[in-house]
DNA sequence: TTGCTCCTCACGTCACGTGAGGTGGC
DNA sequence: TTGCTCCTCACGTCACGTGAGGTGGC
């Protein structure tokens, strides 16, 4: 039996870490006497060596808990190590991409991104029949819904996909309704059909990737303020030209129309 | 002027993040009216675009603060980007090393690391004159002190370097005294000379790298318990054979002697 | 006894996200 | 008015490190 200080020395794990591992139930002392001292034995020692090893391999505490639950044999253990290697390699890839991105930014710095300077326009948008799916989450998730709907609706689709947004702000957990105009009624447990009303709206055509789309919102907001117009929700993004199902294409060629309904007070 | 919700939409930064950036003084609203609303303007917009860009490049908030303070010109900005690239590449290297380490572990798994099974021995250690430097920190830092002392003491050195440890446990902020036996007195503002007293001690010779040295401590502690011996501090590690100043050499050939003074009660 | 080791809180970290509870303007 | 946007706390995150304050055994 070892007291915590000794155990710390023979395992190379700090006392603080040992108390934490006890609390987290990954290395528990073999017993605790009435004075509440922790006493460790040979089994705790083996466990401690494993935990220490995994920590140096950058396993998190919850990953280690998983390993403890799952790994009965050396075979299991080796398999987990392979999985961890894959995870780390994925992280390396992310970092590589980031480096490339920064390098690109450095190059493009002087050229500046071509900002298409389109005009904000007021126009009437007619009512239309759409198929729609609502969700709450990140903007990028809409791709999943678009591909689902494309598959299910097939030839019934009669226009470009568009998203309706029910939040004013930029939100990682946004309320989104993915819509597409359709010719015929279609019903499904996941897909609803409804009429989207006619509106008078301010609109702006954004050309380029979605990473620069916030600039387009600025155009609209500035216009609205200058002209003392009041706008409402939901706003829309109509994807006239966007990525395909398989190929992304050149984002510089994407065309997105942003639409805000005008509220008329009179 | 934009209210926070609008500003969120035109910058693509969440409201929560904007409030946080305000608190951290990296994007402050141009003014706040008496109702305590935040109002942002074109300057805040430019700042926001920069901050957002840097965040996607994985700059931390404090890094961004630094950039804001330092970067006057585009030249400065590009230079900082280069520095960040170096940092990320260093991280990639760390991850690569880690992957190699895990791969090695998988290979070596079946072979198991050769554990030299030496004996714990009780012996008398004579008093000796040493030059010493004390510090508080991590064990690995002792290398700096050893190289300093090697340079200053040169030919006066009369034995192997050793560390005295004043903590019982394994500690990231340990009290360490780096010592080396010397022939003649030497004094310096950094280096002290003193006599290390004679002791009766339990000792164990560890063969191999320092990453496995905790096993050696276990040998000693187990021996001490079995034989009902009481040990004290400071303990010592004598580096009979270790890394050179330039080449590390093969860690499997390192030889370290661990020494604990025996406390005799009679 | 004093000094040592041990114990249990509680706080801080990093960059926000997630509520709760409340106010101001249309 | 109700509903909306805004506000300010306060808590949680991850794996401990850093005290503070207190107890038990030699």
Short mmCIF file of N, CA and C in Angstrom, two decimals, chain A residues 33-131:
data_model
loop_
_atom_site.label_atom_id
_atom_site.label_comp_id
_atom_site.label_asym_id
_atom_site.label_seq_id
_atom_site.Cartn_x
_atom_site.Cartn_y
_atom_site.Cartn_z
N UNK A 33 -8.71 4.68 4.67
CA UNK A 33 -8.94 4.39 6.09
C UNK A 33 -9.83 5.47 6.70
N UNK A 34 -10.09 5.30 7.99
CA UNK A 34 -11.05 6.22 8.65
C UNK A 34 -10.54 7.67 8.62
N UNK A 35 -9.23 7.84 8.47
CA UNK A 35 -8.68 9.20 8.45
C UNK A 35 -8.85 9.82 7.05
N UNK A 36 -9.51 9.06 6.16
CA UNK A 36 -9.79 9.50 4.79
C UNK A 36 -8.56 9.55 3.90
N UNK A 37 -7.47 8.99 4.36
CA UNK A 37 -6.28 8.90 3.52
C UNK A 37 -6.54 7.94 2.36
N UNK A 38 -5.95 8.25 1.20
CA UNK A 38 -6.05 7.33 0.06
C UNK A 38 -4.89 6.34 0.11
N UNK A 39 -5.19 5.04 -0.04
CA UNK A 39 -4.14 4.03 -0.11
C UNK A 39 -4.23 3.27 -1.42
N UNK A 40 -3.12 3.24 -2.14
CA UNK A 40 -3.08 2.60 -3.45
C UNK A 40 -2.32 1.29 -3.36
N UNK A 41 -2.67 0.34 -4.24
CA UNK A 41 -1.95 -0.94 -4.26
C UNK A 41 -1.43 -1.25 -5.67
N UNK A 42 -1.02 -2.51 -5.86
CA UNK A 42 -0.42 -2.90 -7.14
C UNK A 42 -1.40 -2.75 -8.31
N UNK A 43 -2.67 -3.03 -8.05
CA UNK A 43 -3.66 -2.87 -9.13
C UNK A 43 -3.78 -1.40 -9.54
N UNK A 44 -3.86 -0.54 -8.53
CA UNK A 44 -3.94 0.90 -8.84
C UNK A 44 -2.69 1.29 -9.62
N UNK A 45 -1.56 0.67 -9.27
CA UNK A 45 -0.31 1.01 -9.95
C UNK A 45 -0.39 0.70 -11.44
N UNK A 46 -0.89 -0.49 -11.74
CA UNK A 46 -1.02 -0.87 -13.16
C UNK A 46 -1.96 0.09 -13.89
N UNK A 47 -3.08 0.36 -13.27
CA UNK A 47 -4.04 1.28 -13.85
C UNK A 47 -3.39 2.65 -14.10
N UNK A 48 -2.62 3.08 -13.09
CA UNK A 48 -1.99 4.40 -13.17
C UNK A 48 -1.01 4.45 -14.34
N UNK A 49 -0.27 3.37 -14.54
CA UNK A 49 0.69 3.36 -15.65
C UNK A 49 -0.05 3.51 -16.98
N UNK A 50 -1.19 2.81 -17.08
CA UNK A 50 -1.95 2.89 -18.32
C UNK A 50 -2.47 4.31 -18.54
N UNK A 51 -3.07 4.85 -17.49
CA UNK A 51 -3.64 6.20 -17.61
C UNK A 51 -2.55 7.19 -17.99
N UNK A 52 -1.41 7.07 -17.34
CA UNK A 52 -0.33 8.01 -17.62
C UNK A 52 0.11 7.89 -19.08
N UNK A 53 0.23 6.66 -19.52
CA UNK A 53 0.62 6.43 -20.92
C UNK A 53 -0.39 7.08 -21.86
N UNK A 54 -1.67 6.81 -21.62
CA UNK A 54 -2.71 7.36 -22.50
C UNK A 54 -2.71 8.89 -22.45
N UNK A 55 -2.47 9.47 -21.28
CA UNK A 55 -2.42 10.93 -21.19
C UNK A 55 -1.28 11.47 -22.06
N UNK A 56 -0.12 10.78 -22.04
CA UNK A 56 0.97 11.28 -22.88
C UNK A 56 0.62 11.11 -24.37
N UNK A 57 -0.31 10.21 -24.66
CA UNK A 57 -0.76 10.06 -26.04
C UNK A 57 -1.92 11.01 -26.33
N UNK A 58 -2.18 11.90 -25.41
CA UNK A 58 -3.16 12.97 -25.65
C UNK A 58 -4.61 12.49 -25.60
N UNK A 59 -4.84 11.37 -24.90
CA UNK A 59 -6.22 10.93 -24.66
C UNK A 59 -6.83 11.86 -23.61
N UNK A 60 -8.08 12.27 -23.81
CA UNK A 60 -8.76 13.06 -22.79
C UNK A 60 -9.25 12.12 -21.70
N UNK A 61 -9.70 12.69 -20.58
CA UNK A 61 -10.19 11.87 -19.48
C UNK A 61 -11.39 11.03 -19.93
N UNK A 62 -12.28 11.61 -20.71
CA UNK A 62 -13.45 10.82 -21.11
C UNK A 62 -13.05 9.74 -22.11
N UNK A 63 -12.05 10.03 -22.93
CA UNK A 63 -11.55 8.97 -23.82
C UNK A 63 -10.97 7.83 -22.98
N UNK A 64 -10.25 8.18 -21.93
CA UNK A 64 -9.65 7.15 -21.09
C UNK A 64 -10.73 6.31 -20.42
N UNK A 65 -11.79 6.98 -19.97
CA UNK A 65 -12.91 6.23 -19.37
C UNK A 65 -13.43 5.19 -20.37
N UNK A 66 -13.57 5.63 -21.60
CA UNK A 66 -14.01 4.74 -22.66
C UNK A 66 -13.08 3.55 -22.81
N UNK A 67 -11.80 3.85 -22.87
CA UNK A 67 -10.80 2.80 -23.04
C UNK A 67 -10.91 1.79 -21.91
N UNK A 68 -11.06 2.30 -20.68
CA UNK A 68 -11.14 1.42 -19.52
C UNK A 68 -12.34 0.49 -19.63
N UNK A 69 -13.46 1.05 -20.06
CA UNK A 69 -14.67 0.23 -20.20
C UNK A 69 -14.53 -0.84 -21.28
N UNK A 70 -13.92 -0.42 -22.41
CA UNK A 70 -13.93 -1.27 -23.59
C UNK A 70 -12.80 -2.28 -23.69
N UNK A 71 -11.62 -1.86 -23.20
CA UNK A 71 -10.45 -2.66 -23.53
C UNK A 71 -10.25 -3.82 -22.58
N UNK A 72 -10.55 -4.99 -23.06
CA UNK A 72 -10.33 -6.18 -22.27
C UNK A 72 -8.98 -6.77 -22.66
N UNK A 73 -8.76 -6.85 -23.96
CA UNK A 73 -7.54 -7.50 -24.44
C UNK A 73 -6.54 -6.49 -25.01
N UNK A 74 -5.33 -6.99 -25.25
CA UNK A 74 -4.31 -6.17 -25.91
C UNK A 74 -4.76 -5.81 -27.32
N UNK A 75 -5.54 -6.70 -27.91
CA UNK A 75 -6.02 -6.45 -29.26
C UNK A 75 -6.89 -5.20 -29.26
N UNK A 76 -7.84 -5.16 -28.31
CA UNK A 76 -8.68 -3.96 -28.17
C UNK A 76 -7.84 -2.72 -28.02
N UNK A 77 -6.85 -2.83 -27.15
CA UNK A 77 -6.02 -1.68 -26.83
C UNK A 77 -5.32 -1.17 -28.08
N UNK A 78 -4.74 -2.09 -28.83
CA UNK A 78 -4.07 -1.68 -30.06
C UNK A 78 -5.04 -1.03 -31.04
N UNK A 79 -6.25 -1.54 -31.05
CA UNK A 79 -7.24 -0.98 -31.97
C UNK A 79 -7.56 0.46 -31.61
N UNK A 80 -7.72 0.69 -30.31
CA UNK A 80 -8.00 2.05 -29.83
C UNK A 80 -6.84 2.98 -30.19
N UNK A 81 -5.63 2.48 -30.05
CA UNK A 81 -4.48 3.32 -30.40
C UNK A 81 -4.55 3.71 -31.88
N UNK A 82 -4.94 2.76 -32.72
CA UNK A 82 -5.07 3.08 -34.15
C UNK A 82 -6.10 4.16 -34.38
N UNK A 83 -7.22 4.05 -33.65
CA UNK A 83 -8.26 5.06 -33.80
C UNK A 83 -7.75 6.42 -33.39
N UNK A 84 -7.00 6.45 -32.29
CA UNK A 84 -6.46 7.72 -31.81
C UNK A 84 -5.51 8.31 -32.86
N UNK A 85 -4.71 7.44 -33.47
CA UNK A 85 -3.81 7.92 -34.51
C UNK A 85 -4.61 8.60 -35.62
N UNK A 86 -5.71 7.97 -36.02
CA UNK A 86 -6.54 8.58 -37.07
C UNK A 86 -7.04 9.95 -36.64
N UNK A 87 -7.48 10.04 -35.40
CA UNK A 87 -7.99 11.32 -34.89
C UNK A 87 -6.90 12.39 -34.97
N UNK A 88 -5.71 12.03 -34.53
CA UNK A 88 -4.63 13.02 -34.54
C UNK A 88 -4.28 13.40 -35.97
N UNK A 89 -4.29 12.40 -36.84
CA UNK A 89 -3.98 12.72 -38.23
C UNK A 89 -5.03 13.64 -38.84
N UNK A 90 -6.28 13.46 -38.44
CA UNK A 90 -7.32 14.37 -38.91
C UNK A 90 -7.04 15.79 -38.42
N UNK A 91 -6.60 15.90 -37.16
CA UNK A 91 -6.26 17.22 -36.63
C UNK A 91 -5.12 17.84 -37.42
N UNK A 92 -4.14 17.00 -37.75
CA UNK A 92 -3.01 17.50 -38.55
C UNK A 92 -3.51 18.05 -39.87
N UNK A 93 -4.44 17.33 -40.48
CA UNK A 93 -4.99 17.81 -41.74
C UNK A 93 -5.68 19.15 -41.60
N UNK A 94 -6.46 19.29 -40.53
CA UNK A 94 -7.12 20.57 -40.27
C UNK A 94 -6.09 21.69 -40.19
N UNK A 95 -5.04 21.44 -39.46
CA UNK A 95 -4.00 22.47 -39.29
C UNK A 95 -3.35 22.80 -40.64
N UNK A 96 -3.12 21.75 -41.42
CA UNK A 96 -2.53 21.97 -42.75
C UNK A 96 -3.41 22.91 -43.57
N UNK A 97 -4.72 22.60 -43.56
CA UNK A 97 -5.66 23.42 -44.31
C UNK A 97 -5.61 24.85 -43.84
N UNK A 98 -5.53 25.01 -42.53
CA UNK A 98 -5.50 26.34 -41.95
C UNK A 98 -4.27 27.09 -42.44
N UNK A 99 -3.15 26.41 -42.44
CA UNK A 99 -1.91 27.04 -42.92
C UNK A 99 -2.09 27.48 -44.37
N UNK A 100 -2.66 26.62 -45.19
CA UNK A 100 -2.89 26.98 -46.60
C UNK A 100 -3.78 28.21 -46.70
N UNK A 101 -4.81 28.22 -45.87
CA UNK A 101 -5.76 29.32 -45.88
C UNK A 101 -5.04 30.64 -45.56
N UNK A 102 -4.20 30.61 -44.53
CA UNK A 102 -3.50 31.84 -44.15
C UNK A 102 -2.53 32.25 -45.25
N UNK A 103 -1.88 31.24 -45.85
CA UNK A 103 -0.96 31.56 -46.95
C UNK A 103 -1.70 32.22 -48.11
N UNK A 104 -2.86 31.67 -48.42
CA UNK A 104 -3.70 32.27 -49.47
C UNK A 104 -4.02 33.72 -49.13
N UNK A 105 -4.43 33.92 -47.88
CA UNK A 105 -4.81 35.26 -47.45
C UNK A 105 -3.64 36.22 -47.65
N UNK A 106 -2.44 35.75 -47.32
CA UNK A 106 -1.27 36.61 -47.48
C UNK A 106 -1.09 37.01 -48.94
N UNK A 107 -1.24 36.01 -49.81
CA UNK A 107 -1.10 36.29 -51.24
C UNK A 107 -2.16 37.26 -51.72
N UNK A 108 -3.40 36.95 -51.41
CA UNK A 108 -4.54 37.73 -51.91
C UNK A 108 -4.61 39.12 -51.30
N UNK A 109 -3.91 39.29 -50.20
CA UNK A 109 -3.98 40.56 -49.47
C UNK A 109 -3.99 41.79 -50.38
N UNK A 110 -2.96 41.88 -51.24
CA UNK A 110 -2.84 43.09 -52.06
C UNK A 110 -3.93 43.13 -53.14
N UNK A 111 -4.25 41.96 -53.66
CA UNK A 111 -5.27 41.95 -54.73
C UNK A 111 -6.65 42.31 -54.20
N UNK A 112 -6.91 41.95 -52.94
CA UNK A 112 -8.23 42.16 -52.34
C UNK A 112 -9.27 41.32 -53.06
N UNK A 113 -10.20 40.85 -52.29
CA UNK A 113 -11.25 40.05 -52.91
C UNK A 113 -12.14 40.94 -53.77
N UNK A 114 -12.43 40.44 -54.95
CA UNK A 114 -13.29 41.21 -55.85
C UNK A 114 -14.67 41.31 -55.22
N UNK A 115 -15.05 42.54 -54.92
CA UNK A 115 -16.36 42.74 -54.30
C UNK A 115 -17.30 43.22 -55.40
N UNK A 116 -18.24 42.36 -55.77
CA UNK A 116 -19.21 42.77 -56.76
C UNK A 116 -20.11 43.81 -56.14
N UNK A 117 -20.18 44.96 -56.79
CA UNK A 117 -20.93 46.03 -56.17
C UNK A 117 -22.31 46.16 -56.81
N UNK A 118 -23.16 45.25 -56.42
CA UNK A 118 -24.52 45.29 -56.95
C UNK A 118 -25.37 46.30 -56.21
N UNK A 119 -26.58 46.47 -56.71
CA UNK A 119 -27.50 47.44 -56.12
C UNK A 119 -28.58 46.78 -55.28
N UNK A 120 -28.97 47.45 -54.24
CA UNK A 120 -30.12 46.99 -53.48
C UNK A 120 -31.37 47.45 -54.23
N UNK A 121 -32.31 46.58 -54.41
CA UNK A 121 -33.50 46.87 -55.21
C UNK A 121 -34.76 46.57 -54.41
N UNK A 122 -35.77 47.40 -54.64
CA UNK A 122 -37.07 47.10 -54.04
C UNK A 122 -37.94 46.46 -55.09
N UNK A 123 -38.54 45.33 -54.76
CA UNK A 123 -39.43 44.71 -55.74
C UNK A 123 -40.53 43.89 -55.08
N UNK A 124 -41.52 43.55 -55.90
CA UNK A 124 -42.60 42.73 -55.39
C UNK A 124 -42.30 41.28 -55.67
N UNK A 125 -42.50 40.47 -54.66
CA UNK A 125 -42.26 39.05 -54.86
C UNK A 125 -43.59 38.33 -54.73
N UNK A 126 -43.95 37.58 -55.75
CA UNK A 126 -45.28 36.95 -55.75
C UNK A 126 -45.35 35.80 -54.76
N UNK A 127 -46.56 35.47 -54.47
CA UNK A 127 -46.81 34.31 -53.63
C UNK A 127 -46.38 33.06 -54.39
N UNK A 128 -45.98 32.03 -53.65
CA UNK A 128 -45.60 30.79 -54.35
C UNK A 128 -45.83 29.58 -53.45
N UNK A 129 -46.03 28.47 -54.09
CA UNK A 129 -46.23 27.22 -53.35
C UNK A 129 -44.87 26.54 -53.17
N UNK A 130 -44.57 26.18 -51.93
CA UNK A 130 -43.26 25.55 -51.69
C UNK A 130 -43.40 24.28 -50.85
N UNK A 131 -42.41 23.46 -51.00
CA UNK A 131 -42.22 22.35 -50.07
C UNK A 131 -41.16 22.82 -49.08
#
